[in-house]
mmCIF file of C-alpha atoms and ligand atoms in Angstrom:
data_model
loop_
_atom_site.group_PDB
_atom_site.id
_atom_site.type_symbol
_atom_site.label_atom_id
_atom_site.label_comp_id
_atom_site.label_asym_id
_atom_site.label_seq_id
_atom_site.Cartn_x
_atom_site.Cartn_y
_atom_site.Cartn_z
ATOM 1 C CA UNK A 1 -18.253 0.965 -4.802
ATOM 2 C CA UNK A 2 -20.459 0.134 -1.642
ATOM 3 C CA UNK A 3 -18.307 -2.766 -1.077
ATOM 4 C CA UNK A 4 -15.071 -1.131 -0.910
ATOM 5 C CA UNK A 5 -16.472 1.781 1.325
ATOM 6 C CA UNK A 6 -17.654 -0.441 3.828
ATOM 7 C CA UNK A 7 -14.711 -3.279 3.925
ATOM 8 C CA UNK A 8 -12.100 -0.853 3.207
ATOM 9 C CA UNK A 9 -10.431 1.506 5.858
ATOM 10 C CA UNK A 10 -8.799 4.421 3.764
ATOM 11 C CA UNK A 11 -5.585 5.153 5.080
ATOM 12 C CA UNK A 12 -4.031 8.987 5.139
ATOM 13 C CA UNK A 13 -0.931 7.675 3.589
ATOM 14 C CA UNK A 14 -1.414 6.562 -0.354
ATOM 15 C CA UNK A 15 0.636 4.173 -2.094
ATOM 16 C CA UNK A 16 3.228 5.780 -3.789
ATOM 17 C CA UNK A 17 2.041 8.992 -2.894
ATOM 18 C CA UNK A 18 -0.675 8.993 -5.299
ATOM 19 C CA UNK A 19 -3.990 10.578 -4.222
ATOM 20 C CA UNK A 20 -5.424 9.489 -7.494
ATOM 21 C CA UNK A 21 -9.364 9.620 -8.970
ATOM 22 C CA UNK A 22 -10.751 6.264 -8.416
ATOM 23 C CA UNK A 23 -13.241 6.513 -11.607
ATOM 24 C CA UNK A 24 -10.166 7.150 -13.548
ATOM 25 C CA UNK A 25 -7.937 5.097 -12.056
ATOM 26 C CA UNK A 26 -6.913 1.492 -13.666
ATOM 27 C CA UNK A 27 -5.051 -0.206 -10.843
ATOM 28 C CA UNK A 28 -6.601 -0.422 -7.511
ATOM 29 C CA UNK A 29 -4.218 -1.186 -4.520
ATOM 30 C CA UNK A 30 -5.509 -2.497 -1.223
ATOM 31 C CA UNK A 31 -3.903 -3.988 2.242
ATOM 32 C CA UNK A 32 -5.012 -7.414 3.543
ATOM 33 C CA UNK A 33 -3.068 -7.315 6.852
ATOM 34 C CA UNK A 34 -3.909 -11.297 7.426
ATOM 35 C CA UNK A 35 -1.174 -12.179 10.347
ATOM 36 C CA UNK A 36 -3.185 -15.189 12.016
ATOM 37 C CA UNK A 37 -1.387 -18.219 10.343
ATOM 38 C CA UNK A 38 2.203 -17.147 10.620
ATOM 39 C CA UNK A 39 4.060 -20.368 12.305
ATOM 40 C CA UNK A 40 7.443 -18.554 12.672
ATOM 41 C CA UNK A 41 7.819 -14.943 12.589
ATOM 42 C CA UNK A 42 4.511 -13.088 12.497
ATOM 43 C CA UNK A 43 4.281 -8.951 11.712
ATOM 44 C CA UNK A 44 3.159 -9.013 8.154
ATOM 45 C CA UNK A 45 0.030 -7.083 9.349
ATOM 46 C CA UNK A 46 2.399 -3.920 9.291
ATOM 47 C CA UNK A 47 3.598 -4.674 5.361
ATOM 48 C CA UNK A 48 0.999 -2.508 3.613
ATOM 49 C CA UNK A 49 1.761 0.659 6.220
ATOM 50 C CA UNK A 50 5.262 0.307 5.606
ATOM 51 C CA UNK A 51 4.968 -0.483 1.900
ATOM 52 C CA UNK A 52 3.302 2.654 1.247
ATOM 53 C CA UNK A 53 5.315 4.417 2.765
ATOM 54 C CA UNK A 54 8.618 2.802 1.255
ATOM 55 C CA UNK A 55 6.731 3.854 -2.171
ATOM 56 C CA UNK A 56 6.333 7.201 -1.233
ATOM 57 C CA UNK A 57 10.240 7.374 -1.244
ATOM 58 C CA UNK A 58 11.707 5.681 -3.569
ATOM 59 C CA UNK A 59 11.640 7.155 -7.411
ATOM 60 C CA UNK A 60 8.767 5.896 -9.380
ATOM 61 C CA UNK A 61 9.914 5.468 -13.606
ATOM 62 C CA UNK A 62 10.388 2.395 -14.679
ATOM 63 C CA UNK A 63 13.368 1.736 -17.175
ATOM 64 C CA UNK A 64 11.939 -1.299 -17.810
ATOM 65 C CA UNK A 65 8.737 0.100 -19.396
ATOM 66 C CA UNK A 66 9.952 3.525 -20.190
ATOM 67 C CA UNK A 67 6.797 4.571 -18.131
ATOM 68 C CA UNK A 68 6.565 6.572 -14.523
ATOM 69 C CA UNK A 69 4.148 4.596 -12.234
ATOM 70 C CA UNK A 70 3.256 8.455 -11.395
ATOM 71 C CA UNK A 71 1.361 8.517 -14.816
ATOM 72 C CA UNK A 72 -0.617 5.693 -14.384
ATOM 73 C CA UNK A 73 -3.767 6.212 -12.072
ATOM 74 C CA UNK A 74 -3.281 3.692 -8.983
ATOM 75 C CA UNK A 75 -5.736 4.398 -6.411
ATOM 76 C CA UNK A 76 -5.097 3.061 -2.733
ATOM 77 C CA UNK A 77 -7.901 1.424 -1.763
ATOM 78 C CA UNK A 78 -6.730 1.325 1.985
ATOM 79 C CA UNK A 79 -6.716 -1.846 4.761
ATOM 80 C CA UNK A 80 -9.166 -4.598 4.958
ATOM 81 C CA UNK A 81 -10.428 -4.747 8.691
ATOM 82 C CA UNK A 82 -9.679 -8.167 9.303
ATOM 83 C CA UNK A 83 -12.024 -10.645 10.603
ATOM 84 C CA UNK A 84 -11.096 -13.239 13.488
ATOM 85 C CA UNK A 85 -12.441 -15.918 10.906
ATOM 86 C CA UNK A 86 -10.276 -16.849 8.097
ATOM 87 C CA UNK A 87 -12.823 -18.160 5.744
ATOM 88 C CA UNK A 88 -14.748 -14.487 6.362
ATOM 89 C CA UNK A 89 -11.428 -12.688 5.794
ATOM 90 C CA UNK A 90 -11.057 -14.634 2.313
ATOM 91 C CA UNK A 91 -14.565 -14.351 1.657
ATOM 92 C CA UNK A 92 -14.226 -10.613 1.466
ATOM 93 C CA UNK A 93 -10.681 -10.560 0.128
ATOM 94 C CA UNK A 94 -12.806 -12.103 -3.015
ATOM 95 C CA UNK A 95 -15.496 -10.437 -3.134
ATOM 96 C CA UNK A 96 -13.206 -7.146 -3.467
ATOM 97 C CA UNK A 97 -11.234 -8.768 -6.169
ATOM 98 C CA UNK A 98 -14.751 -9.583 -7.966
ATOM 99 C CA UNK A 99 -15.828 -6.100 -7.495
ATOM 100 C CA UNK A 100 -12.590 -4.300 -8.894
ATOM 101 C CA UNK A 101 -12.683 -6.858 -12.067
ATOM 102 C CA UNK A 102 -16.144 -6.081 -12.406
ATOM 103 C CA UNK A 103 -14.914 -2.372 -12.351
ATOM 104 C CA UNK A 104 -13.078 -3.461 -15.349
ATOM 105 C CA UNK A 105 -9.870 -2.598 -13.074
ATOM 106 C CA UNK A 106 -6.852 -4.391 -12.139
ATOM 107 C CA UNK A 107 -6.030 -5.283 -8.366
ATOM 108 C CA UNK A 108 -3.294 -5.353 -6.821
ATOM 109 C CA UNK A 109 -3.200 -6.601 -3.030
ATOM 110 C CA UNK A 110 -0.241 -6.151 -0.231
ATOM 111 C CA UNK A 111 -0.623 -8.914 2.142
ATOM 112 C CA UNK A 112 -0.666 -10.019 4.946
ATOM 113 C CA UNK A 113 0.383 -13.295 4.941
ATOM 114 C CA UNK A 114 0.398 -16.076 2.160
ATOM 115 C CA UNK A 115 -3.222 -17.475 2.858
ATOM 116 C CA UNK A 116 -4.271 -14.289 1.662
ATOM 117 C CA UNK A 117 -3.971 -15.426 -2.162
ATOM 118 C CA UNK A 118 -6.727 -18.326 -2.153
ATOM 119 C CA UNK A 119 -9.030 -15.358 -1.034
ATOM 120 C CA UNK A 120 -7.890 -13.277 -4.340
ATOM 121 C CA UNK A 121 -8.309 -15.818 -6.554
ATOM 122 C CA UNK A 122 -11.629 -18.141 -5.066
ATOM 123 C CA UNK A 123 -14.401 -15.764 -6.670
ATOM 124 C CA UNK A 124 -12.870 -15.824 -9.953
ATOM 125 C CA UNK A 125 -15.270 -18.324 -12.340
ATOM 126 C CA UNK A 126 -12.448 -18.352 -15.590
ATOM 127 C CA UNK A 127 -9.907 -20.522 -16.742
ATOM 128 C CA UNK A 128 -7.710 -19.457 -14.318
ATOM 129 C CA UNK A 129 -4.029 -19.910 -13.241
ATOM 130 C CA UNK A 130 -1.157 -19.116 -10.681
ATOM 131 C CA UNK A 131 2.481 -18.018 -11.211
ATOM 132 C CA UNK A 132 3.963 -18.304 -7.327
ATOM 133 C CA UNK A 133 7.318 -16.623 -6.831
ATOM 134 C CA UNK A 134 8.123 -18.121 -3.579
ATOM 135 C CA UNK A 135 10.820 -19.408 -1.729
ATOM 136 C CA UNK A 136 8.498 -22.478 -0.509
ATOM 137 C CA UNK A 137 5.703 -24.445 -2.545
ATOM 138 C CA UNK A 138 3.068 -24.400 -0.008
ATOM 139 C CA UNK A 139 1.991 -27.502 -1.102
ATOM 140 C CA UNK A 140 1.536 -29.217 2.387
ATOM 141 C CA UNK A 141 -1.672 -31.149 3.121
ATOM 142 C CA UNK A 142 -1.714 -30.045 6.803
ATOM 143 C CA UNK A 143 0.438 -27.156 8.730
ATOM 144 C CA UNK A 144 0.879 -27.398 11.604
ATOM 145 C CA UNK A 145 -0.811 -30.970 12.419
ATOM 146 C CA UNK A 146 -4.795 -30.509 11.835
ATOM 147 C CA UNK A 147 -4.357 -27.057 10.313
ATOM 148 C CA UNK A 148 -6.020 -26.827 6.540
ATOM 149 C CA UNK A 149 -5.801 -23.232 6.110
ATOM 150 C CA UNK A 150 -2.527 -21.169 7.021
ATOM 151 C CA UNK A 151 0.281 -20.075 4.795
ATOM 152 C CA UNK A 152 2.103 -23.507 4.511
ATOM 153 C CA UNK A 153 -0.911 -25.214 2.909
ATOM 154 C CA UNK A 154 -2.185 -22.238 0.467
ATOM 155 C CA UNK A 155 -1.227 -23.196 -2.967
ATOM 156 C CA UNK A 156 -2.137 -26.850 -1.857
ATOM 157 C CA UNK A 157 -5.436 -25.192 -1.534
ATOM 158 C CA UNK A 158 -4.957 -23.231 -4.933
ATOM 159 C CA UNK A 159 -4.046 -26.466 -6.630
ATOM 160 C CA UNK A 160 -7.133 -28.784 -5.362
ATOM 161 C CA UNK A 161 -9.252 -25.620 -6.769
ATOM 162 C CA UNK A 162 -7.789 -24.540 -9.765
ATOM 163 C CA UNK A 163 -6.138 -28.038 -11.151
ATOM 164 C CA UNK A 164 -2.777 -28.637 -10.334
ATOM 165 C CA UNK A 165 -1.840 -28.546 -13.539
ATOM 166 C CA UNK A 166 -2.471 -24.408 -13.211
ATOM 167 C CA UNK A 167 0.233 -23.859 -10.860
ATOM 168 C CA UNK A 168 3.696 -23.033 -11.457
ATOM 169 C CA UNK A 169 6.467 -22.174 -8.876
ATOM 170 C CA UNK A 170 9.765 -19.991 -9.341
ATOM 171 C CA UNK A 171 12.682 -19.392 -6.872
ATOM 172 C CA UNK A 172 11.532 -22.783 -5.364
ATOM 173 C CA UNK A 173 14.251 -24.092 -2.644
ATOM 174 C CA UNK A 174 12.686 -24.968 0.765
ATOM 175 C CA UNK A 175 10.258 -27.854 -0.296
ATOM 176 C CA UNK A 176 9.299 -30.874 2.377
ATOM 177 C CA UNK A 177 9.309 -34.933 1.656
ATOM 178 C CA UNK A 178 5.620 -34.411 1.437
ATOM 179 C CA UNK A 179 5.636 -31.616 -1.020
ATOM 180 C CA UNK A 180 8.440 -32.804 -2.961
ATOM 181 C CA UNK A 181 6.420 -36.195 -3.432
ATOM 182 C CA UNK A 182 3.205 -34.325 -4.080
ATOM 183 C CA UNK A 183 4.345 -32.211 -6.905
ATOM 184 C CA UNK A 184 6.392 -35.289 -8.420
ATOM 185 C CA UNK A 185 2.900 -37.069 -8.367
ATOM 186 C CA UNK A 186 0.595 -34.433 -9.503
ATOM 187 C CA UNK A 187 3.674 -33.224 -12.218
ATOM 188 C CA UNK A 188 3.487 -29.828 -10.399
ATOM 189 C CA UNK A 189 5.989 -27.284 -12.898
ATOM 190 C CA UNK A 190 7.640 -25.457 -10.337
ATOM 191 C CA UNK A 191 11.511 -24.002 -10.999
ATOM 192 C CA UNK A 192 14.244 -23.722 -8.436
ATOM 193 C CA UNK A 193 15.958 -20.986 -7.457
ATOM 194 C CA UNK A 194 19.467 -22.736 -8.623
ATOM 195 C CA UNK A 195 18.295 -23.327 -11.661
ATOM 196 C CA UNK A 196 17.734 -19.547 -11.762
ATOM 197 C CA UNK A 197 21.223 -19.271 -11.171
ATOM 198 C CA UNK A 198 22.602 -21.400 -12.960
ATOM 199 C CA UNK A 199 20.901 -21.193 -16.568
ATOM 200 C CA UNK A 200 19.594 -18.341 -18.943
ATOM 201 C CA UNK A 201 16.326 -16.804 -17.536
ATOM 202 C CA UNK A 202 14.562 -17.026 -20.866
ATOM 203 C CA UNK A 203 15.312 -20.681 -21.060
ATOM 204 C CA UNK A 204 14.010 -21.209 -18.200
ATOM 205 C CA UNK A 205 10.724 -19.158 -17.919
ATOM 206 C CA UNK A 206 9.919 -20.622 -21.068
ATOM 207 C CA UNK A 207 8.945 -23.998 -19.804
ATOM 208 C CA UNK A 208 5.759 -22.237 -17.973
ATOM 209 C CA UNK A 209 5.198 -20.163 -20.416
ATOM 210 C CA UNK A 210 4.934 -23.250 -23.078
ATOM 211 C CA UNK A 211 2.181 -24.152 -20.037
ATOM 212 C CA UNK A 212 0.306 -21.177 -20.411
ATOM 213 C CA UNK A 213 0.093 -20.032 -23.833
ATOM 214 C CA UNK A 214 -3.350 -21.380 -25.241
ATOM 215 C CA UNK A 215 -4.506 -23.428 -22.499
ATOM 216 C CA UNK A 216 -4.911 -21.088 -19.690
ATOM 217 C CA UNK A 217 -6.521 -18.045 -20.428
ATOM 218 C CA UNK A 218 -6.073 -15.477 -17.290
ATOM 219 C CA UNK A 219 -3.270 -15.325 -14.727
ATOM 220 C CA UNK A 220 -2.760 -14.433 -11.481
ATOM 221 C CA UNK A 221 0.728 -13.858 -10.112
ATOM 222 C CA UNK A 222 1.641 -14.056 -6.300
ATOM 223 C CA UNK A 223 4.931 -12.987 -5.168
ATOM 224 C CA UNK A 224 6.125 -14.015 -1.604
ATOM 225 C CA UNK A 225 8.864 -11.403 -0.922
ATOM 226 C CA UNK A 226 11.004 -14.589 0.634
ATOM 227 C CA UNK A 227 11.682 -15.716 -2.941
ATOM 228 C CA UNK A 228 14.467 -13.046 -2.728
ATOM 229 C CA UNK A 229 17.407 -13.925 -0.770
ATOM 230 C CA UNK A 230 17.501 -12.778 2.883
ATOM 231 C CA UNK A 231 21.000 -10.807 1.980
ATOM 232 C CA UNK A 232 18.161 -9.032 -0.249
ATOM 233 C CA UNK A 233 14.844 -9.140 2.051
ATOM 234 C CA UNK A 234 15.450 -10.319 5.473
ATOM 235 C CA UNK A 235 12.429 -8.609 6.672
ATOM 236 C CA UNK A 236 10.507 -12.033 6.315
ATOM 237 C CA UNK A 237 8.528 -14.678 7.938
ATOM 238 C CA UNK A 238 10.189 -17.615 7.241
ATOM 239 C CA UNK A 239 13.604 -16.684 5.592
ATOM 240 C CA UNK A 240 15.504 -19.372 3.545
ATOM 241 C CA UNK A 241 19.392 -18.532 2.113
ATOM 242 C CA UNK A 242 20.129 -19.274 -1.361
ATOM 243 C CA UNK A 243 17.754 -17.284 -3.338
ATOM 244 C CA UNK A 244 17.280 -15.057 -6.140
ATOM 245 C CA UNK A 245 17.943 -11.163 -6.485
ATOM 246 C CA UNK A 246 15.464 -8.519 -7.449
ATOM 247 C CA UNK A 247 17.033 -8.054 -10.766
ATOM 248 C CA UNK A 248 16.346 -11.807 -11.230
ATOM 249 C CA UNK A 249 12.931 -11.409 -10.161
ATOM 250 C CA UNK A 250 12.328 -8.378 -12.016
ATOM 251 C CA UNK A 251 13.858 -9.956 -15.869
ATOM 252 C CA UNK A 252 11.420 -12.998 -15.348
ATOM 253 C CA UNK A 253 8.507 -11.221 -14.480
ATOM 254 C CA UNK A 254 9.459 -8.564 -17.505
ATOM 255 C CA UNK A 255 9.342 -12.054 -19.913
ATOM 256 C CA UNK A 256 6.077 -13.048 -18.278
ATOM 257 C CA UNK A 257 4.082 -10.012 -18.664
ATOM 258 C CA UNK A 258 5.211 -9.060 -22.045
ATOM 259 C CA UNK A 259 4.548 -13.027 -23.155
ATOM 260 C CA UNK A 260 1.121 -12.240 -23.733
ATOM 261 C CA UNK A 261 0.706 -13.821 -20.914
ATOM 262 C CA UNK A 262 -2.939 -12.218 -19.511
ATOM 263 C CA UNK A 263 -2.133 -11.230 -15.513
ATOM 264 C CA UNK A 264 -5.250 -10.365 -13.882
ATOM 265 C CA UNK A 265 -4.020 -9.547 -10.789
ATOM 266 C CA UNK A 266 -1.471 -9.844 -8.587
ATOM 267 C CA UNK A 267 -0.507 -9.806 -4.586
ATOM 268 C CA UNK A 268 2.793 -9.273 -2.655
ATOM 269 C CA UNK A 269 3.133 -10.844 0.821
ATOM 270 C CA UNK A 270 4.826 -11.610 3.757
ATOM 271 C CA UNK A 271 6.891 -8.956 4.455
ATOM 272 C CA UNK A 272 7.551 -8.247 8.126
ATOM 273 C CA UNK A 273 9.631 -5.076 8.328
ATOM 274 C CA UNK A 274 9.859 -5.684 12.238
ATOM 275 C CA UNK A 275 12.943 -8.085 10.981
ATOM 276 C CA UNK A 276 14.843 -5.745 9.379
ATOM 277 C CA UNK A 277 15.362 -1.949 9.112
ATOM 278 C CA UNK A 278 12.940 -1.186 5.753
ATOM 279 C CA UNK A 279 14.591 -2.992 2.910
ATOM 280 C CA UNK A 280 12.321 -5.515 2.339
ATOM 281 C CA UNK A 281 9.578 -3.238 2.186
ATOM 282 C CA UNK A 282 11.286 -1.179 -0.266
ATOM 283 C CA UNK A 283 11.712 -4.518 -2.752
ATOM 284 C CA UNK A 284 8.199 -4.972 -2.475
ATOM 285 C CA UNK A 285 7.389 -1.536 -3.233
ATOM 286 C CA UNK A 286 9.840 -1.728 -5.977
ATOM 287 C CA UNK A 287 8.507 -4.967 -7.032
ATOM 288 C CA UNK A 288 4.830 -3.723 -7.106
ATOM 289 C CA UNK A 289 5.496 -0.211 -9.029
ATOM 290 C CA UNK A 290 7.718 -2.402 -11.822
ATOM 291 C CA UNK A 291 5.167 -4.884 -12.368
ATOM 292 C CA UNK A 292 2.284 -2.390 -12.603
ATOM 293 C CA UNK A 293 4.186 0.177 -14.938
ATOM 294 C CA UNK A 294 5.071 -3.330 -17.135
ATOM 295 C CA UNK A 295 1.517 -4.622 -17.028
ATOM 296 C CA UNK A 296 0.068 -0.842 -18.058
ATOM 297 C CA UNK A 297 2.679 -1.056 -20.788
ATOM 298 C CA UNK A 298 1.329 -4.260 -22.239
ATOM 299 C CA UNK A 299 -1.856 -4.288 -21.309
ATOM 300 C CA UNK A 300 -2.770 -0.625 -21.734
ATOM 301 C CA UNK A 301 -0.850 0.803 -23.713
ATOM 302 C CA UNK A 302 -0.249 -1.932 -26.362
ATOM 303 C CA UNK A 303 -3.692 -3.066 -26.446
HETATM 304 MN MN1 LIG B 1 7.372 -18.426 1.229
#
C-alpha cells in the first residue's frame, strides 16, 4: 500500500460518493491529471475533480447489470502528483496499476490525457491487449514533428509494444493519410463510427471479439470520451462530429464484457469540462459506474 500512500494525493471528494474500505474494496479508482501533450484544447487535468463530483450526483444502479455501483466496494484512490517528465509520470502510472493487480484488484484510472494509457498498460508482463473507443486511432509515428510521446502517437506506442495485431479501435472517424496507411499495412482491426450506425452492434463487435477469444488472454479497455459525439460530450480536447451516442457505447461495451472477454482494467480520458457546462463529465461518470457494475457482474458475481 506504500506505493499508493506516497504517489497518491487523497482527495476529500470520493468517486461516487463512496468512502469505501480499501481491504474490502475490489475496484480501485485513481486520477492521472496528465495535461502536458494536449495539441489543441488542454484542461483534462480538471477531469477526475469534476468526474467525481458528476458521480456523486447522478443515480448509481445499473439496469444493465441489475446491480447498484453503491454495493460494490470502489475505493478512490485520489490524484497522481504529476511529474514534469512524461516517462516518470508513466513509470508510476504502472507501477500503481502493478500494485493494484498485485492486490488482486481491478483499476480503474480517470485521465488526464490519452498518453496516460501506455503508462497503465507498460508494467503488465501477460498476453495482453487493447480495446480503444476513440474518435481518433492515435496511430501517428510523430505528433507534432519530433514528438514520440503525446496523445496523437499513444496507441502507435501501444501497438509497437503489445503487437499490432492486439489493438482494436471503435467509433473510429478522424484518421490521417499516415494512419490510415499504417493500419492498412499492419491489418490494424479498428471499426468506424458509421459503421456503428449503420449496421447491428452485435455484428459488428463480433469481428474483435472473433480476435480475442483464445488468442489474447487479458484486456484492457481505454475509452476516450471524444468517441461520443460532441452533441453528446463537447467538453473535449479535440472534438470530431459524427460520432456515436452513449447508448451505443454502452450496448457494445455490455457485449464485450459479458463475451468472456477478460478486462483487466480500464481508463477514461480526455475530458475537459472547461468546454462545456458538465455533461461530458457526467458521460464519463456514467460510463465508468456502467462498466464497473457490468464487469462486477461478470467477473464477480458470475465467477
Ligand atoms: Mn481521441
Amino acid at each position: 500500500m506504500k506505493l499508493l500512500k506516497f504517489y497518491l494525493n487523497k482527495s476529500k471528494m470520493h468517486f461516487g460518493g463512496f468512502d469505501q474500505d480499501l481491504n474490502k474494496s475490489k475496484f480501485i479508482i485513481f486520477g492521472a491529471p496528465l495535461d502536458s501533450t494536449s495539441t489543441f484544447r488542454p484542461g483534462s487535468r480538471f477531469a477526475p475533480m469534476a468526474i467525481r463530483e458528476a458521480a456523486s450526483n447522478i443515480e448509481t444502479f445499473s439496469f444493465r447489470a441489475g446491480i447498484d455501483a453503491e454495493e460494490i466496494m470502489i475505493y478512490d484512490a485520489g490524484d497522481l502528483t504529476i511529474n514534469e517528465n512524461l516517462e516518470k509520470t508513466l513509470e508510476k502510472i504502472g507501477e500503481i496499476v502493478e500494485k493494484i493487480t498485485k492486490m488482486n484488484k481491478m483499476p480503474i484510472i480517470i485521465g488526464g490525457e490519452h498518453t496516460i494509457t501506455y503508462g497503465a498498460i507498460k508494467n503488465i508482463s501477460s498476453n495482453i491487449g487493447v480495446i480503444s473507443f476513440d474518435a481518433h486511432l492515435d496511430l501517428r509515428d510523430e505528433y507534432p514533428l519530433g514528438i514520440k510521446w503525446s496523445h496523437a502517437t499513444v496507441m502507435r506506442r501501444i501497438s509497437e509494444k503489445i503487437g499490432e495485431d492486439k489493438v482494436f479501435f471503435i467509433g473510429t472517424r478522424a484518421i490521417c493519410r499516415e494512419e490510415y496507411e499504417y493500419a492498412k499495412q499492419k491489418k490494424i482491426t479498428y471499426i468506424t463510427s458509421k459503421e456503428i450506425m449503420e449496421n447491428n452492434t452485435d455484428n459488428i463487435v463480433n469481428r474483435i471479439i472473433r480476435k480475442v477469444t483464445n488468442r489474447i488472454e487479458n484486456i484492457w479497455i481505454t475509452i476516450d470520451i471524444d468517441v461520443l459525439d460532441p452533441a453528446y460530450a463537447p467538453g473535449v480536447g479535440n472534438p470530431e462530429p459524427e460520432g456515436i451516442t452513449t447508448k451505443q457505447l454502452l450496448d457494445i461495451m455490455e457485449k464485450i464484457i459479458k463475451n468472456n472477454i477478460n478486462v483487466i482494467g480500464f481508463d477514461v480520458v480526455e475530458v475537459t469540462p472547461i468546454f462545456d457546462r458538465g455533461v461530458t463529465a457526467i458521460q464519463a461518470a456514467k460510463i465508468i459506474l456502467e462498466t464497473t457494475c457490468l464487469i462486477y457482474k461478470t467477473r464477480f458475481l458470475n465467477a
